[in-house]
PDB file of C-alpha atoms in Angstrom:
ATOM      1  CA  MET J 151     -51.671 -47.663   3.326  1.00 46.00           C
ATOM      2  CA  GLU J 152     -50.963 -50.012   0.720  1.00 47.00           C
ATOM      3  CA  SER J 153     -53.753 -49.168  -1.055  1.00 48.00           C
ATOM      4  CA  SER J 154     -52.962 -45.533  -1.291  1.00 48.00           C
ATOM      5  CA  GLN J 155     -49.671 -46.413  -2.398  1.00 48.00           C
ATOM      6  CA  LEU J 156     -50.838 -48.716  -4.933  1.00 46.00           C
ATOM      7  CA  HIS J 157     -53.412 -46.049  -6.275  1.00 47.00           C
ATOM      8  CA  SER J 158     -50.923 -43.411  -6.375  1.00 46.00           C
ATOM      9  CA  VAL J 159     -48.687 -45.897  -8.483  1.00 45.00           C
ATOM     10  CA  ASP J 160     -51.547 -46.440 -10.693  1.00 46.00           C
ATOM     11  CA  SER J 161     -52.500 -43.021 -11.266  1.00 45.00           C
ATOM     12  CA  VAL J 162     -48.606 -42.444 -11.980  1.00 45.00           C
ATOM     13  CA  GLN J 163     -48.948 -45.276 -14.531  1.00 45.00           C
ATOM     14  CA  VAL J 164     -51.845 -43.894 -16.010  1.00 43.00           C
ATOM     15  CA  LYS J 165     -50.356 -40.341 -16.579  1.00 45.00           C
ATOM     16  CA  GLU J 166     -47.401 -42.048 -17.845  1.00 45.00           C
ATOM     17  CA  LEU J 167     -49.718 -43.913 -20.276  1.00 44.00           C
ATOM     18  CA  GLU J 168     -51.399 -40.617 -21.258  1.00 47.00           C
ATOM     19  CA  LYS J 169     -48.666 -38.963 -22.338  1.00 47.00           C
ATOM     20  CA  PRO J 170     -48.722 -37.218 -25.776  1.00 49.00           C
ATOM     21  CA  ASP J 171     -45.898 -37.764 -28.284  1.00 51.00           C
ATOM     22  CA  PRO J 172     -42.418 -36.754 -27.633  1.00 49.00           C
ATOM     23  CA  PRO J 173     -41.989 -32.763 -28.020  1.00 51.00           C
ATOM     24  CA  THR J 174     -39.366 -31.370 -30.571  1.00 50.00           C
ATOM     25  CA  ALA J 175     -35.696 -30.480 -29.546  1.00 46.00           C
ATOM     26  CA  SER J 176     -36.700 -27.155 -29.220  1.00 46.00           C
ATOM     27  CA  ALA J 177     -39.602 -27.833 -26.963  1.00 46.00           C
ATOM     28  CA  VAL J 178     -37.581 -30.198 -24.933  1.00 45.00           C
ATOM     29  CA  SER J 179     -35.239 -27.268 -24.207  1.00 44.00           C
ATOM     30  CA  HIS J 180     -37.909 -25.195 -23.030  1.00 46.00           C
ATOM     31  CA  GLN J 181     -39.555 -27.526 -20.981  1.00 46.00           C
ATOM     32  CA  SER J 182     -36.437 -28.894 -19.506  1.00 44.00           C
ATOM     33  CA  LEU J 183     -35.868 -25.294 -18.333  1.00 44.00           C
ATOM     34  CA  GLU J 184     -39.324 -25.118 -16.807  1.00 46.00           C
ATOM     35  CA  GLU J 185     -39.727 -28.341 -15.118  1.00 46.00           C
ATOM     36  CA  PRO J 186     -38.286 -28.514 -11.616  1.00 47.00           C
ATOM     37  CA  LYS J 187     -35.232 -30.810 -10.852  1.00 47.00           C
ATOM     38  CA  GLU J 188     -37.169 -33.289  -8.848  1.00 46.00           C
ATOM     39  CA  HIS J 189     -39.440 -34.266 -11.867  1.00 47.00           C
ATOM     40  CA  ALA J 190     -36.480 -34.644 -14.021  1.00 45.00           C
ATOM     41  CA  ILE J 191     -34.928 -37.034 -11.370  1.00 48.00           C
ATOM     42  CA  THR J 192     -38.230 -39.133 -10.496  1.00 48.00           C
ATOM     43  CA  ALA J 193     -39.100 -39.821 -14.124  1.00 48.00           C
ATOM     44  CA  PRO J 194     -36.758 -42.987 -14.262  1.00 49.00           C
ATOM     45  CA  LEU J 195     -38.594 -43.892 -10.597  1.00 47.00           C
ATOM     46  CA  VAL J 196     -41.987 -43.727 -12.704  1.00 47.00           C
ATOM     47  CA  GLN J 197     -40.785 -45.804 -15.595  1.00 49.00           C
ATOM     48  CA  LYS J 198     -39.554 -48.494 -12.739  1.00 49.00           C
ATOM     49  CA  VAL J 199     -42.942 -48.538 -11.731  1.00 47.00           C
ATOM     50  CA  GLU J 200     -44.541 -49.082 -14.646  1.00 50.00           C
ATOM     51  CA  ASP J 201     -41.999 -51.667 -15.329  1.00 50.00           C
ATOM     52  CA  SER J 202     -42.416 -53.822 -11.950  1.00 49.00           C
ATOM     53  CA  GLY J 203     -45.876 -55.841 -11.418  1.00 48.00           C
ATOM     54  CA  GLY J 204     -48.669 -55.430  -8.941  1.00 50.00           C
ATOM     55  CA  ASN J 205     -47.082 -57.486  -6.151  1.00 51.00           C
ATOM     56  CA  LYS J 206     -43.933 -55.101  -5.921  1.00 55.00           C
ATOM     57  CA  GLY J 207     -45.834 -52.087  -6.327  1.00 58.00           C
ATOM     58  CA  THR J 208     -45.463 -51.699  -2.076  1.00 72.00           C
ATOM     59  CA  VAL J 209     -41.879 -52.101  -2.443  1.00 72.00           C
ATOM     60  CA  ASP J 210     -41.246 -49.861  -5.315  1.00 81.00           C
ATOM     61  CA  SER J 211     -43.486 -47.316  -3.543  1.00 83.00           C
ATOM     62  CA  VAL J 212     -41.084 -47.353  -0.389  1.00 84.00           C
ATOM     63  CA  ASP J 213     -38.038 -47.313  -2.753  1.00 89.00           C
ATOM     64  CA  ARG J 214     -39.636 -44.164  -4.644  1.00 90.00           C
ATOM     65  CA  ASP J 215     -40.436 -42.596  -1.290  1.00 90.00           C
ATOM     66  CA  ALA J 216     -36.668 -43.079  -0.177  1.00 91.00           C
ATOM     67  CA  GLU J 217     -35.660 -41.842  -3.401  1.00 92.00           C
ATOM     68  CA  LEU J 218     -37.881 -38.783  -3.162  1.00 93.00           C
ATOM     69  CA  ALA J 219     -36.331 -38.233   0.433  1.00 93.00           C
ATOM     70  CA  ARG J 220     -32.836 -38.431  -1.010  1.00 94.00           C
ATOM     71  CA  VAL J 221     -33.519 -36.101  -3.983  1.00 95.00           C
ATOM     72  CA  VAL J 222     -34.933 -33.491  -1.276  1.00 95.00           C
ATOM     73  CA  SER J 223     -32.089 -34.088   0.825  1.00 95.00           C
ATOM     74  CA  GLU J 224     -29.545 -33.727  -2.080  1.00 96.00           C
ATOM     75  CA  LYS J 225     -31.438 -30.553  -3.299  1.00 96.00           C
ATOM     76  CA  ARG J 226     -31.436 -29.232   0.637  1.00 95.00           C
ATOM     77  CA  LEU J 227     -27.400 -29.744   0.334  1.00 96.00           C
ATOM     78  CA  ALA J 228     -26.841 -28.148  -2.780  1.00 96.00           C
ATOM     79  CA  LEU J 229     -28.937 -25.223  -1.769  1.00 96.00           C
ATOM     80  CA  ILE J 230     -26.757 -25.103   1.672  1.00 96.00           C
ATOM     81  CA  LYS J 231     -23.516 -25.317  -0.435  1.00 96.00           C
ATOM     82  CA  ALA J 232     -24.865 -22.482  -2.739  1.00 96.00           C
ATOM     83  CA  TRP J 233     -25.525 -20.269   0.202  1.00 96.00           C
ATOM     84  CA  GLU J 234     -22.055 -21.140   1.483  1.00 96.00           C
ATOM     85  CA  GLU J 235     -20.167 -20.412  -1.494  1.00 96.00           C
ATOM     86  CA  SER J 236     -22.204 -17.075  -1.680  1.00 97.00           C
ATOM     87  CA  GLU J 237     -21.594 -16.183   1.794  1.00 97.00           C
ATOM     88  CA  LYS J 238     -17.822 -17.055   1.203  1.00 97.00           C
ATOM     89  CA  THR J 239     -17.807 -14.648  -2.047  1.00 97.00           C
ATOM     90  CA  LYS J 240     -19.351 -11.789  -0.377  1.00 97.00           C
ATOM     91  CA  ALA J 241     -16.723 -12.274   2.601  1.00 97.00           C
ATOM     92  CA  GLU J 242     -14.030 -12.236   0.308  1.00 97.00           C
ATOM     93  CA  ASN J 243     -15.420  -9.287  -1.683  1.00 97.00           C
ATOM     94  CA  ARG J 244     -15.684  -7.439   1.504  1.00 97.00           C
ATOM     95  CA  ALA J 245     -12.196  -8.408   2.777  1.00 97.00           C
ATOM     96  CA  TYR J 246     -10.886  -7.342  -0.703  1.00 97.00           C
ATOM     97  CA  LYS J 247     -12.594  -3.861  -0.295  1.00 97.00           C
ATOM     98  CA  LYS J 248     -11.217  -3.503   3.274  1.00 97.00           C
ATOM     99  CA  LEU J 249      -7.582  -4.463   2.069  1.00 97.00           C
ATOM    100  CA  SER J 250      -7.903  -2.217  -0.818  1.00 97.00           C
ATOM    101  CA  ALA J 251      -9.002   0.624   1.428  1.00 97.00           C
ATOM    102  CA  VAL J 252      -5.972  -0.158   3.921  1.00 97.00           C
ATOM    103  CA  GLY J 253      -3.672  -0.179   0.612  1.00 96.00           C
ATOM    104  CA  LEU J 254      -4.864   2.920  -0.374  1.00 97.00           C
ATOM    105  CA  TRP J 255      -4.823   4.603   3.255  1.00 97.00           C
ATOM    106  CA  GLU J 256      -1.279   3.339   3.620  1.00 97.00           C
ATOM    107  CA  SER J 257      -0.193   4.850   0.167  1.00 97.00           C
ATOM    108  CA  LYS J 258      -1.870   7.969   1.057  1.00 97.00           C
ATOM    109  CA  LYS J 259       0.213   8.076   4.335  1.00 97.00           C
ATOM    110  CA  LYS J 260       3.301   7.249   2.710  1.00 97.00           C
ATOM    111  CA  ALA J 261       2.853   9.960   0.272  1.00 97.00           C
ATOM    112  CA  SER J 262       2.036  12.338   3.041  1.00 97.00           C
ATOM    113  CA  VAL J 263       5.063  11.486   5.015  1.00 97.00           C
ATOM    114  CA  GLU J 264       7.053  11.768   2.313  1.00 97.00           C
ATOM    115  CA  ALA J 265       6.045  15.292   1.283  1.00 97.00           C
ATOM    116  CA  GLN J 266       6.906  16.105   4.816  1.00 97.00           C
ATOM    117  CA  LEU J 267      10.330  14.945   4.689  1.00 97.00           C
ATOM    118  CA  LYS J 268      10.805  16.420   1.080  1.00 97.00           C
ATOM    119  CA  ILE J 269       9.712  19.881   2.895  1.00 97.00           C
ATOM    120  CA  ILE J 270      11.758  19.454   5.839  1.00 97.00           C
ATOM    121  CA  GLU J 271      14.830  18.242   3.448  1.00 97.00           C
ATOM    122  CA  GLU J 272      14.138  21.354   1.477  1.00 97.00           C
ATOM    123  CA  ASN J 273      14.345  23.582   4.602  1.00 97.00           C
ATOM    124  CA  LEU J 274      17.424  22.084   5.919  1.00 97.00           C
ATOM    125  CA  GLU J 275      19.374  22.395   2.561  1.00 96.00           C
ATOM    126  CA  ARG J 276      18.381  26.098   2.207  1.00 97.00           C
ATOM    127  CA  LYS J 277      19.312  26.559   5.842  1.00 96.00           C
ATOM    128  CA  LYS J 278      22.681  24.946   5.005  1.00 96.00           C
ATOM    129  CA  ALA J 279      22.975  27.028   2.229  1.00 96.00           C
ATOM    130  CA  GLU J 280      22.223  30.076   4.223  1.00 96.00           C
ATOM    131  CA  TYR J 281      24.664  28.880   7.058  1.00 96.00           C
ATOM    132  CA  ALA J 282      27.244  28.305   4.256  1.00 96.00           C
ATOM    133  CA  GLU J 283      26.957  31.981   2.999  1.00 96.00           C
ATOM    134  CA  LYS J 284      27.033  33.342   6.582  1.00 96.00           C
ATOM    135  CA  MET J 285      30.343  31.539   7.176  1.00 96.00           C
ATOM    136  CA  LYS J 286      31.684  32.441   3.969  1.00 96.00           C
ATOM    137  CA  ASN J 287      30.996  36.153   4.805  1.00 96.00           C
ATOM    138  CA  LYS J 288      32.599  35.487   8.279  1.00 96.00           C
ATOM    139  CA  ILE J 289      35.634  34.106   6.654  1.00 97.00           C
ATOM    140  CA  ALA J 290      35.732  37.113   4.227  1.00 96.00           C
ATOM    141  CA  ASP J 291      35.090  39.434   6.693  1.00 96.00           C
ATOM    142  CA  ILE J 292      38.202  37.807   8.919  1.00 97.00           C
ATOM    143  CA  HIS J 293      40.371  37.826   5.927  1.00 96.00           C
ATOM    144  CA  ARG J 294      39.889  41.561   5.276  1.00 96.00           C
ATOM    145  CA  SER J 295      40.307  42.381   8.973  1.00 97.00           C
ATOM    146  CA  ALA J 296      43.605  40.205   8.820  1.00 97.00           C
ATOM    147  CA  GLU J 297      44.583  42.099   5.677  1.00 96.00           C
ATOM    148  CA  GLU J 298      43.880  45.390   7.367  1.00 96.00           C
ATOM    149  CA  LYS J 299      45.787  44.517  10.429  1.00 96.00           C
ATOM    150  CA  ARG J 300      48.661  43.609   8.424  1.00 96.00           C
ATOM    151  CA  ALA J 301      48.591  46.863   6.295  1.00 96.00           C
ATOM    152  CA  MET J 302      48.445  48.801   9.609  1.00 96.00           C
ATOM    153  CA  VAL J 303      51.508  46.748  10.935  1.00 96.00           C
ATOM    154  CA  GLU J 304      53.446  47.151   7.478  1.00 96.00           C
ATOM    155  CA  ALA J 305      52.453  51.165   7.646  1.00 96.00           C
ATOM    156  CA  GLN J 306      53.700  51.194  11.355  1.00 95.00           C
ATOM    157  CA  LYS J 307      56.953  49.486  10.272  1.00 95.00           C
ATOM    158  CA  ARG J 308      57.643  51.900   7.423  1.00 95.00           C
ATOM    159  CA  GLU J 309      56.876  54.874   9.723  1.00 94.00           C
ATOM    160  CA  GLU J 310      59.067  53.479  12.354  1.00 93.00           C
ATOM    161  CA  PHE J 311      62.070  52.932   9.430  1.00 93.00           C
ATOM    162  CA  ILE J 312      61.511  56.359   8.372  1.00 94.00           C
ATOM    163  CA  GLU J 313      61.647  57.787  11.869  1.00 91.00           C
ATOM    164  CA  PHE J 314      64.893  55.415  12.315  1.00 89.00           C
ATOM    165  CA  GLU J 315      66.294  56.536   9.209  1.00 91.00           C
ATOM    166  CA  GLU J 316      65.692  60.420  10.094  1.00 91.00           C
ATOM    167  CA  THR J 317      67.115  59.748  13.408  1.00 88.00           C
ATOM    168  CA  ALA J 318      70.363  58.285  12.106  1.00 88.00           C
ATOM    169  CA  ALA J 319      70.502  61.008   9.788  1.00 90.00           C
ATOM    170  CA  LYS J 320      70.348  63.620  12.611  1.00 88.00           C
ATOM    171  CA  PHE J 321      72.935  61.695  14.286  1.00 87.00           C
ATOM    172  CA  ARG J 322      75.344  61.339  11.063  1.00 88.00           C
ATOM    173  CA  SER J 323      74.904  65.358  10.678  1.00 90.00           C
ATOM    174  CA  SER J 324      75.574  66.005  14.177  1.00 88.00           C
ATOM    175  CA  GLY J 325      78.256  63.380  14.992  1.00 82.00           C
ATOM    176  CA  ARG J 326      76.777  61.994  18.057  1.00 80.00           C
ATOM    177  CA  THR J 327      75.930  58.626  18.805  1.00 78.00           C
ATOM    178  CA  PRO J 328      72.480  57.418  19.934  1.00 73.00           C
ATOM    179  CA  ALA J 329      72.423  57.506  23.942  1.00 74.00           C
ATOM    180  CA  LYS J 330      69.887  54.543  24.229  1.00 70.00           C
ATOM    181  CA  PHE J 331      71.830  52.194  22.110  1.00 61.00           C
ATOM    182  CA  PHE J 332      74.964  52.578  23.765  1.00 56.00           C
ATOM    183  CA  ALA J 333      73.633  53.258  27.561  1.00 52.00           C
ATOM    184  CA  CYS J 334      74.927  50.165  28.680  1.00 57.00           C
ATOM    185  CA  PHE J 335      78.175  50.741  27.336  1.00 55.00           C
ATOM    186  CA  LYS J 336      78.864  54.078  29.184  1.00 53.00           C
ATOM    187  CA  ALA J 337      79.810  53.919  32.805  1.00 46.00           C
TER     188      ALA J 337
END
């Protein structure tokens, strides 16, 4: 097992040694975008392996495996965290949509009820005005009837006065006294 690890370490060392000249800044930016994160993280480990001697190759290989396992674990945790954030954002957006729908429904229902209330108030105002007009008409009818009755009473009173004046004139011309008036004095 140690020999396979040493062989892999040697092949890594050889690959590192065979690298061409460092690329320009624009090539580095394109290359860094295309390279996976694992390669960027493992590059310092490869340099450590190159620096170490032949005795420590197995120890460095174990460290490298542990470091790779840690990187894979971190990558998995980062993916899980990204998924969690994505799901939370989706849930938040769904809740926002539902809250917006509830707010819209509430405002529509309020507007509907307020419109009904306005119609009822208008009907009540119209009925109130109609009843007020009817009551005014009744009051006017009562006043007119009362005036007619007063006029009748006044007319009847004048007729009675005229009748009494005529009867009194007859008594004066005949010289007699009214019998009804003095009936209690006759005995």
